[in-house]
mmCIF file of C-alpha atoms in Angstrom:
data_model
loop_
_atom_site.group_PDB
_atom_site.id
_atom_site.type_symbol
_atom_site.label_atom_id
_atom_site.label_comp_id
_atom_site.label_asym_id
_atom_site.label_seq_id
_atom_site.Cartn_x
_atom_site.Cartn_y
_atom_site.Cartn_z
ATOM 1 C CA MET A 155 -89.115 100.175 66.981
ATOM 2 C CA ALA A 156 -90.667 102.127 69.849
ATOM 3 C CA GLY A 157 -91.024 105.774 68.996
ATOM 4 C CA ARG A 158 -89.906 105.293 65.411
ATOM 5 C CA PRO A 159 -92.217 106.125 62.495
ATOM 6 C CA PRO A 160 -93.316 103.572 59.900
ATOM 7 C CA LEU A 161 -91.431 103.652 56.605
ATOM 8 C CA LEU A 162 -92.753 103.202 53.097
ATOM 9 C CA ILE A 163 -89.753 101.780 51.211
ATOM 10 C CA ILE A 164 -89.564 101.787 47.421
ATOM 11 C CA VAL A 165 -86.810 99.709 45.834
ATOM 12 C CA GLY A 166 -86.006 98.347 42.416
ATOM 13 C CA PRO A 167 -83.376 98.312 39.682
ATOM 14 C CA THR A 168 -81.785 101.409 38.251
ATOM 15 C CA ALA A 169 -83.899 103.335 35.704
ATOM 16 C CA VAL A 170 -87.115 101.565 36.714
ATOM 17 C CA GLY A 171 -88.820 104.808 37.805
ATOM 18 C CA LYS A 172 -88.360 105.046 41.583
ATOM 19 C CA THR A 173 -87.819 108.805 41.786
ATOM 20 C CA GLY A 174 -90.963 109.879 39.956
ATOM 21 C CA LEU A 175 -93.165 107.496 41.922
ATOM 22 C CA ALA A 176 -91.603 108.523 45.240
ATOM 23 C CA ILE A 177 -92.262 112.199 44.537
ATOM 24 C CA GLU A 178 -95.893 111.533 43.650
ATOM 25 C CA LEU A 179 -96.423 109.495 46.828
ATOM 26 C CA ALA A 180 -94.622 112.109 48.929
ATOM 27 C CA ARG A 181 -97.038 114.710 47.583
ATOM 28 C CA ARG A 182 -100.080 112.555 48.363
ATOM 29 C CA PHE A 183 -99.043 111.601 51.885
ATOM 30 C CA ASP A 184 -97.225 114.755 53.018
ATOM 31 C CA ALA A 185 -93.987 112.775 53.201
ATOM 32 C CA GLU A 186 -90.303 113.481 52.747
ATOM 33 C CA ILE A 187 -87.917 111.182 50.908
ATOM 34 C CA VAL A 188 -84.822 109.505 52.337
ATOM 35 C CA GLY A 189 -82.590 108.348 49.499
ATOM 36 C CA ALA A 190 -80.948 104.924 49.627
ATOM 37 C CA ASP A 191 -78.484 105.284 46.765
ATOM 38 C CA SER A 192 -74.761 104.712 47.182
ATOM 39 C CA VAL A 193 -73.803 107.199 44.439
ATOM 40 C CA GLN A 194 -76.286 110.007 45.089
ATOM 41 C CA ILE A 195 -74.727 110.464 48.524
ATOM 42 C CA TYR A 196 -71.738 112.114 46.825
ATOM 43 C CA ARG A 197 -71.572 115.837 46.169
ATOM 44 C CA GLY A 198 -70.932 116.726 42.550
ATOM 45 C CA LEU A 199 -72.048 113.378 41.153
ATOM 46 C CA ASP A 200 -75.339 114.569 39.727
ATOM 47 C CA ILE A 201 -75.696 113.507 36.112
ATOM 48 C CA GLY A 202 -74.234 110.018 36.355
ATOM 49 C CA SER A 203 -76.192 109.148 39.499
ATOM 50 C CA ALA A 204 -79.531 110.383 38.103
ATOM 51 C CA LYS A 205 -79.773 112.510 41.234
ATOM 52 C CA PRO A 206 -83.159 114.236 41.673
ATOM 53 C CA THR A 207 -83.092 117.528 39.798
ATOM 54 C CA PRO A 208 -83.591 120.854 41.591
ATOM 55 C CA GLU A 209 -87.181 120.822 40.331
ATOM 56 C CA GLU A 210 -87.745 117.330 41.746
ATOM 57 C CA GLN A 211 -86.171 118.298 45.044
ATOM 58 C CA ALA A 212 -88.465 121.318 45.176
ATOM 59 C CA ALA A 213 -91.486 119.056 44.611
ATOM 60 C CA ALA A 214 -90.543 116.814 47.576
ATOM 61 C CA ARG A 215 -87.840 117.335 50.163
ATOM 62 C CA HIS A 216 -85.017 114.795 49.819
ATOM 63 C CA HIS A 217 -82.525 113.593 52.430
ATOM 64 C CA MET A 218 -79.293 111.544 52.162
ATOM 65 C CA ILE A 219 -78.086 113.101 48.949
ATOM 66 C CA ASP A 220 -74.958 115.279 48.755
ATOM 67 C CA VAL A 221 -73.743 114.170 52.191
ATOM 68 C CA ALA A 222 -70.177 113.055 51.328
ATOM 69 C CA ASP A 223 -67.224 114.097 49.177
ATOM 70 C CA PRO A 224 -66.406 111.819 46.212
ATOM 71 C CA ALA A 225 -63.067 110.823 47.747
ATOM 72 C CA GLU A 226 -64.676 109.553 50.978
ATOM 73 C CA GLN A 227 -65.345 105.933 51.783
ATOM 74 C CA PHE A 228 -69.000 105.708 52.808
ATOM 75 C CA SER A 229 -70.199 102.597 54.622
ATOM 76 C CA ALA A 230 -73.640 101.090 55.087
ATOM 77 C CA ALA A 231 -73.225 101.628 58.830
ATOM 78 C CA ARG A 232 -72.686 105.335 58.283
ATOM 79 C CA PHE A 233 -75.693 105.436 55.981
ATOM 80 C CA ALA A 234 -77.933 103.836 58.600
ATOM 81 C CA GLU A 235 -76.722 106.250 61.291
ATOM 82 C CA MET A 236 -77.330 109.330 59.136
ATOM 83 C CA ALA A 237 -80.632 108.010 57.794
ATOM 84 C CA ASP A 238 -81.830 107.383 61.362
ATOM 85 C CA ALA A 239 -81.143 111.033 62.159
ATOM 86 C CA ALA A 240 -82.945 112.229 59.025
ATOM 87 C CA ILE A 241 -85.955 110.023 59.786
ATOM 88 C CA ALA A 242 -86.134 111.315 63.356
ATOM 89 C CA ASP A 243 -86.039 114.891 62.063
ATOM 90 C CA ILE A 244 -88.793 114.240 59.516
ATOM 91 C CA ASN A 245 -90.961 112.567 62.139
ATOM 92 C CA ALA A 246 -90.405 115.396 64.641
ATOM 93 C CA ARG A 247 -91.800 117.840 62.104
ATOM 94 C CA GLY A 248 -94.968 115.783 61.668
ATOM 95 C CA LYS A 249 -94.150 114.471 58.207
ATOM 96 C CA ARG A 250 -94.337 110.888 56.976
ATOM 97 C CA VAL A 251 -91.228 109.062 55.791
ATOM 98 C CA LEU A 252 -90.611 107.499 52.398
ATOM 99 C CA VAL A 253 -87.356 105.662 51.624
ATOM 100 C CA ALA A 254 -86.456 105.219 47.963
ATOM 101 C CA GLY A 255 -83.365 103.775 46.333
ATOM 102 C CA GLY A 256 -81.638 100.867 44.699
ATOM 103 C CA THR A 257 -78.785 100.083 47.088
ATOM 104 C CA GLY A 258 -79.982 96.915 48.795
ATOM 105 C CA LEU A 259 -77.274 96.913 51.463
ATOM 106 C CA TYR A 260 -78.342 100.370 52.625
ATOM 107 C CA VAL A 261 -81.963 99.272 52.920
ATOM 108 C CA ARG A 262 -80.989 96.139 54.825
ATOM 109 C CA ALA A 263 -78.764 98.123 57.195
ATOM 110 C CA LEU A 264 -81.599 100.553 57.886
ATOM 111 C CA LEU A 265 -84.164 97.839 58.544
ATOM 112 C CA HIS A 266 -82.084 95.151 60.239
ATOM 113 C CA GLY A 267 -78.759 96.612 61.321
ATOM 114 C CA LEU A 268 -75.415 95.147 60.320
ATOM 115 C CA ALA A 269 -73.498 92.063 61.332
ATOM 116 C CA PRO A 270 -70.772 92.686 63.915
ATOM 117 C CA ALA A 271 -67.283 92.350 62.495
ATOM 118 C CA PRO A 272 -63.811 93.116 63.769
ATOM 119 C CA PRO A 273 -62.455 96.651 63.412
ATOM 120 C CA ALA A 274 -60.253 97.531 60.469
ATOM 121 C CA ASP A 275 -56.757 96.094 60.467
ATOM 122 C CA LYS A 276 -54.710 98.937 58.970
ATOM 123 C CA LYS A 277 -51.705 96.789 58.064
ATOM 124 C CA ILE A 278 -53.766 94.159 56.271
ATOM 125 C CA ARG A 279 -55.863 96.824 54.547
ATOM 126 C CA ALA A 280 -52.765 98.685 53.318
ATOM 127 C CA ARG A 281 -51.266 95.475 51.949
ATOM 128 C CA LEU A 282 -54.515 94.552 50.172
ATOM 129 C CA ARG A 283 -54.747 97.986 48.602
ATOM 130 C CA GLU A 284 -51.221 97.615 47.288
ATOM 131 C CA ASP A 285 -52.123 94.199 45.884
ATOM 132 C CA TRP A 286 -55.244 95.650 44.237
ATOM 133 C CA ASP A 287 -53.214 98.388 42.540
ATOM 134 C CA ALA A 288 -50.575 95.893 41.383
ATOM 135 C CA GLN A 289 -52.769 92.927 40.408
ATOM 136 C CA GLY A 290 -56.120 94.441 39.455
ATOM 137 C CA ASN A 291 -59.733 93.795 40.355
ATOM 138 C CA ILE A 292 -60.180 90.428 38.633
ATOM 139 C CA VAL A 293 -57.260 88.785 40.418
ATOM 140 C CA MET A 294 -58.349 90.201 43.772
ATOM 141 C CA HIS A 295 -61.929 89.058 43.268
ATOM 142 C CA LYS A 296 -60.643 85.553 42.486
ATOM 143 C CA ARG A 297 -58.621 85.657 45.708
ATOM 144 C CA LEU A 298 -61.768 86.605 47.608
ATOM 145 C CA ALA A 299 -63.608 83.690 45.972
ATOM 146 C CA GLU A 300 -60.998 81.352 47.439
ATOM 147 C CA LEU A 301 -61.377 82.892 50.910
ATOM 148 C CA ASP A 302 -65.125 83.500 50.957
ATOM 149 C CA PRO A 303 -67.080 82.134 47.956
ATOM 150 C CA ASP A 304 -70.406 83.427 49.295
ATOM 151 C CA ALA A 305 -69.154 86.991 49.617
ATOM 152 C CA ALA A 306 -67.496 86.852 46.198
ATOM 153 C CA GLY A 307 -70.756 85.680 44.670
ATOM 154 C CA ARG A 308 -72.532 88.783 45.977
ATOM 155 C CA LEU A 309 -69.849 91.359 45.178
ATOM 156 C CA HIS A 310 -68.938 92.743 41.776
ATOM 157 C CA PRO A 311 -65.203 92.661 40.951
ATOM 158 C CA ASN A 312 -65.247 96.459 40.616
ATOM 159 C CA ASP A 313 -66.575 96.975 44.164
ATOM 160 C CA ARG A 314 -63.132 97.657 45.604
ATOM 161 C CA GLN A 315 -64.279 98.814 49.032
ATOM 162 C CA ARG A 316 -66.404 95.762 49.829
ATOM 163 C CA VAL A 317 -64.140 93.203 48.144
ATOM 164 C CA LEU A 318 -61.153 94.403 50.174
ATOM 165 C CA ARG A 319 -63.192 94.607 53.387
ATOM 166 C CA ALA A 320 -64.373 91.013 52.964
ATOM 167 C CA MET A 321 -60.793 89.875 52.356
ATOM 168 C CA GLU A 322 -59.541 91.884 55.322
ATOM 169 C CA VAL A 323 -62.070 90.342 57.720
ATOM 170 C CA CYS A 324 -61.190 86.830 56.611
ATOM 171 C CA LEU A 325 -57.442 87.386 56.820
ATOM 172 C CA ALA A 326 -57.676 89.159 60.185
ATOM 173 C CA THR A 327 -59.992 86.657 61.873
ATOM 174 C CA GLY A 328 -59.626 83.427 59.921
ATOM 175 C CA ARG A 329 -63.392 83.541 59.444
ATOM 176 C CA PRO A 330 -65.306 84.604 56.287
ATOM 177 C CA MET A 331 -67.385 87.759 56.319
ATOM 178 C CA SER A 332 -70.339 85.652 55.150
ATOM 179 C CA ALA A 333 -70.063 83.612 58.377
ATOM 180 C CA TRP A 334 -70.223 86.770 60.506
ATOM 181 C CA GLN A 335 -73.307 87.818 58.557
ATOM 182 C CA ALA A 336 -74.915 84.386 58.886
ATOM 183 C CA ASP A 337 -74.534 84.529 62.658
ATOM 184 C CA HIS A 338 -76.219 87.925 62.729
ATOM 185 C CA GLY A 339 -79.152 86.640 60.689
ATOM 186 C CA PHE A 340 -80.534 90.143 60.089
ATOM 187 C CA SER A 341 -83.550 89.182 62.178
ATOM 188 C CA GLN A 342 -83.709 92.437 64.125
ATOM 189 C CA LEU A 343 -86.410 94.781 62.840
ATOM 190 C CA ARG A 344 -85.638 98.432 63.451
ATOM 191 C CA TYR A 345 -88.687 100.008 61.761
ATOM 192 C CA GLU A 346 -92.239 99.048 60.942
ATOM 193 C CA HIS A 347 -92.429 99.261 57.178
ATOM 194 C CA ALA A 348 -94.062 98.364 53.894
ATOM 195 C CA LEU A 349 -91.606 97.244 51.225
ATOM 196 C CA VAL A 350 -92.561 97.920 47.609
ATOM 197 C CA GLY A 351 -90.492 96.602 44.717
ATOM 198 C CA LEU A 352 -90.766 98.110 41.243
ATOM 199 C CA ASP A 353 -90.083 96.146 38.083
ATOM 200 C CA ARG A 354 -90.762 96.332 34.354
ATOM 201 C CA PRO A 355 -90.593 93.822 31.508
ATOM 202 C CA ARG A 356 -86.912 93.161 30.930
ATOM 203 C CA GLU A 357 -86.731 94.544 27.377
ATOM 204 C CA GLN A 358 -88.472 97.727 28.485
ATOM 205 C CA LEU A 359 -86.122 98.150 31.450
ATOM 206 C CA TYR A 360 -83.032 97.588 29.323
ATOM 207 C CA ASN A 361 -84.273 100.085 26.721
ATOM 208 C CA ARG A 362 -84.700 102.666 29.492
ATOM 209 C CA ILE A 363 -81.187 101.945 30.762
ATOM 210 C CA GLY A 364 -79.754 102.411 27.274
ATOM 211 C CA LEU A 365 -81.628 105.650 26.711
ATOM 212 C CA ARG A 366 -80.747 107.101 30.098
ATOM 213 C CA SER A 367 -77.082 106.150 29.759
ATOM 214 C CA ARG A 368 -76.816 107.844 26.372
ATOM 215 C CA LEU A 369 -78.594 110.944 27.665
ATOM 216 C CA MET A 370 -76.100 111.125 30.541
ATOM 217 C CA TRP A 371 -73.162 110.991 28.149
ATOM 218 C CA ASP A 372 -74.749 113.563 25.852
ATOM 219 C CA GLY A 373 -75.895 115.705 28.786
ATOM 220 C CA GLY A 374 -72.603 116.480 30.500
ATOM 221 C CA LEU A 375 -71.305 113.349 32.242
ATOM 222 C CA VAL A 376 -67.815 113.817 30.795
ATOM 223 C CA GLU A 377 -67.719 117.494 31.730
ATOM 224 C CA GLU A 378 -68.964 116.738 35.235
ATOM 225 C CA THR A 379 -66.297 114.065 35.676
ATOM 226 C CA LYS A 380 -63.558 116.336 34.333
ATOM 227 C CA ALA A 381 -64.579 119.071 36.777
ATOM 228 C CA LEU A 382 -64.214 116.628 39.682
ATOM 229 C CA LEU A 383 -60.776 115.500 38.480
ATOM 230 C CA ASP A 384 -59.676 119.100 37.934
ATOM 231 C CA ALA A 385 -60.787 119.900 41.496
ATOM 232 C CA GLY A 386 -58.416 117.247 42.827
ATOM 233 C CA THR A 387 -60.647 114.194 43.145
ATOM 234 C CA PRO A 388 -58.438 111.118 42.511
ATOM 235 C CA PRO A 389 -59.417 109.050 39.449
ATOM 236 C CA ASP A 390 -59.862 105.988 41.699
ATOM 237 C CA ALA A 391 -61.916 107.807 44.357
ATOM 238 C CA PRO A 392 -64.904 105.814 45.640
ATOM 239 C CA GLY A 393 -67.350 108.216 44.018
ATOM 240 C CA LEU A 394 -65.674 107.927 40.623
ATOM 241 C CA ASN A 395 -65.338 104.137 40.822
ATOM 242 C CA THR A 396 -69.038 103.831 39.999
ATOM 243 C CA LEU A 397 -71.112 103.161 36.909
ATOM 244 C CA GLY A 398 -70.760 105.831 34.272
ATOM 245 C CA TYR A 399 -68.104 107.770 36.122
ATOM 246 C CA ARG A 400 -65.654 104.887 35.901
ATOM 247 C CA GLN A 401 -66.092 104.812 32.129
ATOM 248 C CA ALA A 402 -65.932 108.613 31.873
ATOM 249 C CA VAL A 403 -62.618 108.599 33.764
ATOM 250 C CA ALA A 404 -61.271 105.935 31.410
ATOM 251 C CA PHE A 405 -62.333 108.041 28.421
ATOM 252 C CA LEU A 406 -60.728 111.190 29.826
ATOM 253 C CA LEU A 407 -57.493 109.312 30.549
ATOM 254 C CA GLY A 408 -57.388 107.985 26.988
ATOM 255 C CA GLN A 409 -57.956 104.400 28.065
ATOM 256 C CA MET A 410 -61.239 104.027 26.190
ATOM 257 C CA GLY A 411 -62.887 105.590 23.160
ATOM 258 C CA ARG A 412 -66.156 107.426 23.650
ATOM 259 C CA ASP A 413 -68.351 104.877 21.850
ATOM 260 C CA GLU A 414 -66.690 102.037 23.731
ATOM 261 C CA ALA A 415 -67.185 103.868 27.035
ATOM 262 C CA VAL A 416 -70.876 104.487 26.331
ATOM 263 C CA ASP A 417 -71.437 100.859 25.341
ATOM 264 C CA GLU A 418 -69.578 99.676 28.444
ATOM 265 C CA THR A 419 -71.709 101.943 30.641
ATOM 266 C CA ILE A 420 -74.881 100.440 29.202
ATOM 267 C CA ARG A 421 -73.625 96.866 29.448
ATOM 268 C CA GLN A 422 -72.489 97.174 33.047
ATOM 269 C CA THR A 423 -75.637 99.055 34.070
ATOM 270 C CA LYS A 424 -77.799 96.246 32.701
ATOM 271 C CA ALA A 425 -75.715 93.723 34.655
ATOM 272 C CA TYR A 426 -76.075 95.866 37.777
ATOM 273 C CA ALA A 427 -79.851 96.007 37.350
ATOM 274 C CA LYS A 428 -79.910 92.218 37.178
ATOM 275 C CA ARG A 429 -77.933 91.979 40.435
ATOM 276 C CA GLN A 430 -80.258 94.492 42.093
ATOM 277 C CA LEU A 431 -83.304 92.426 41.180
ATOM 278 C CA THR A 432 -81.655 89.274 42.516
ATOM 279 C CA TRP A 433 -80.940 91.040 45.821
ATOM 280 C CA PHE A 434 -84.436 92.483 46.218
ATOM 281 C CA ARG A 435 -86.169 89.247 45.255
ATOM 282 C CA GLY A 436 -84.384 87.693 48.215
ATOM 283 C CA MET A 437 -85.874 90.173 50.673
ATOM 284 C CA ASP A 438 -88.754 89.067 52.882
ATOM 285 C CA GLY A 439 -92.115 90.799 52.682
ATOM 286 C CA ILE A 440 -91.579 92.645 49.421
ATOM 287 C CA ASN A 441 -94.638 93.423 47.276
ATOM 288 C CA TRP A 442 -93.944 93.866 43.583
ATOM 289 C CA HIS A 443 -95.715 96.444 41.433
ATOM 290 C CA ALA A 444 -95.383 98.048 38.029
ATOM 291 C CA PRO A 445 -94.116 101.620 38.396
ATOM 292 C CA ASP A 446 -97.357 102.998 36.958
ATOM 293 C CA ASP A 447 -99.503 101.181 39.557
ATOM 294 C CA ILE A 448 -99.686 104.338 41.618
ATOM 295 C CA GLU A 449 -103.113 103.585 43.075
ATOM 296 C CA GLY A 450 -102.153 100.084 44.186
ATOM 297 C CA ILE A 451 -98.988 101.323 45.853
ATOM 298 C CA ALA A 452 -100.834 104.280 47.397
ATOM 299 C CA ALA A 453 -103.333 101.845 48.916
ATOM 300 C CA ARG A 454 -100.470 100.003 50.652
ATOM 301 C CA ALA A 455 -99.100 103.307 51.875
ATOM 302 C CA ALA A 456 -102.473 104.347 53.238
ATOM 303 C CA VAL A 457 -102.703 101.179 55.333
ATOM 304 C CA LEU A 458 -99.183 101.654 56.666
ATOM 305 C CA PHE A 459 -99.623 105.296 57.566
ATOM 306 C CA THR A 460 -103.048 104.912 59.183
ATOM 307 C CA ASP A 461 -102.351 101.843 61.341
#
């Protein structure tokens, strides 16, 4: 941690209110924001990712958004490497650093590094991709559950990249990905930090998810998705295989009616929020606050930044 600045890290489920709070704290503490969101990294995925608006980005400088094309695979290791560079730049300019986002794996990679694992086996990966296309996500997720139940329990069946990577590691080494991770232990600490979790009463959170999802669909999600497809982005690109965009693609391809697609977006987003909370509640040292407890969170930030 020598020479690295302390980080105030704000996490929580989707739609809980991380962006607004992060901007207010950035203003108070002369900080810049490093995003930890696995969809906001993609250029052109603005509406469906609830990416900070131009006005919000003008209120506080944001990093780690719009750093990849939607067709690119983007790993947690790459996130940590690029976030390290952004943090060093912020610190060199005398600003404080605030990390905000809901992708738990990104936060863990930034704070603790990643477990070593064998390099990609191109032959196995190609075969698994063919199997995925032929058999579908549910069958492949069940196959992963047979190989590595722990990994399958953490990964959603739609998370093609991570499901196939976990299968690849097991098939290439004869050892589950979860065993590689257990050996690592994630005990290394790369940054001094204060970890703040945001949560709301469940009914309130789910109402916010429903409202935001409908506003996305009414506010241009379909048009944004169509523009990406028209520009040559494959329908199964990593960026489009995400909440909201996946349903918008299905609607545009005639595989789903609009009402069904909206309802499916809301249902899956609620399930995702539940998984996010489970992940974050398993993190050590997290302090939970209501999103409107700005003074309580600011007090934690003041201690961190003045130590």
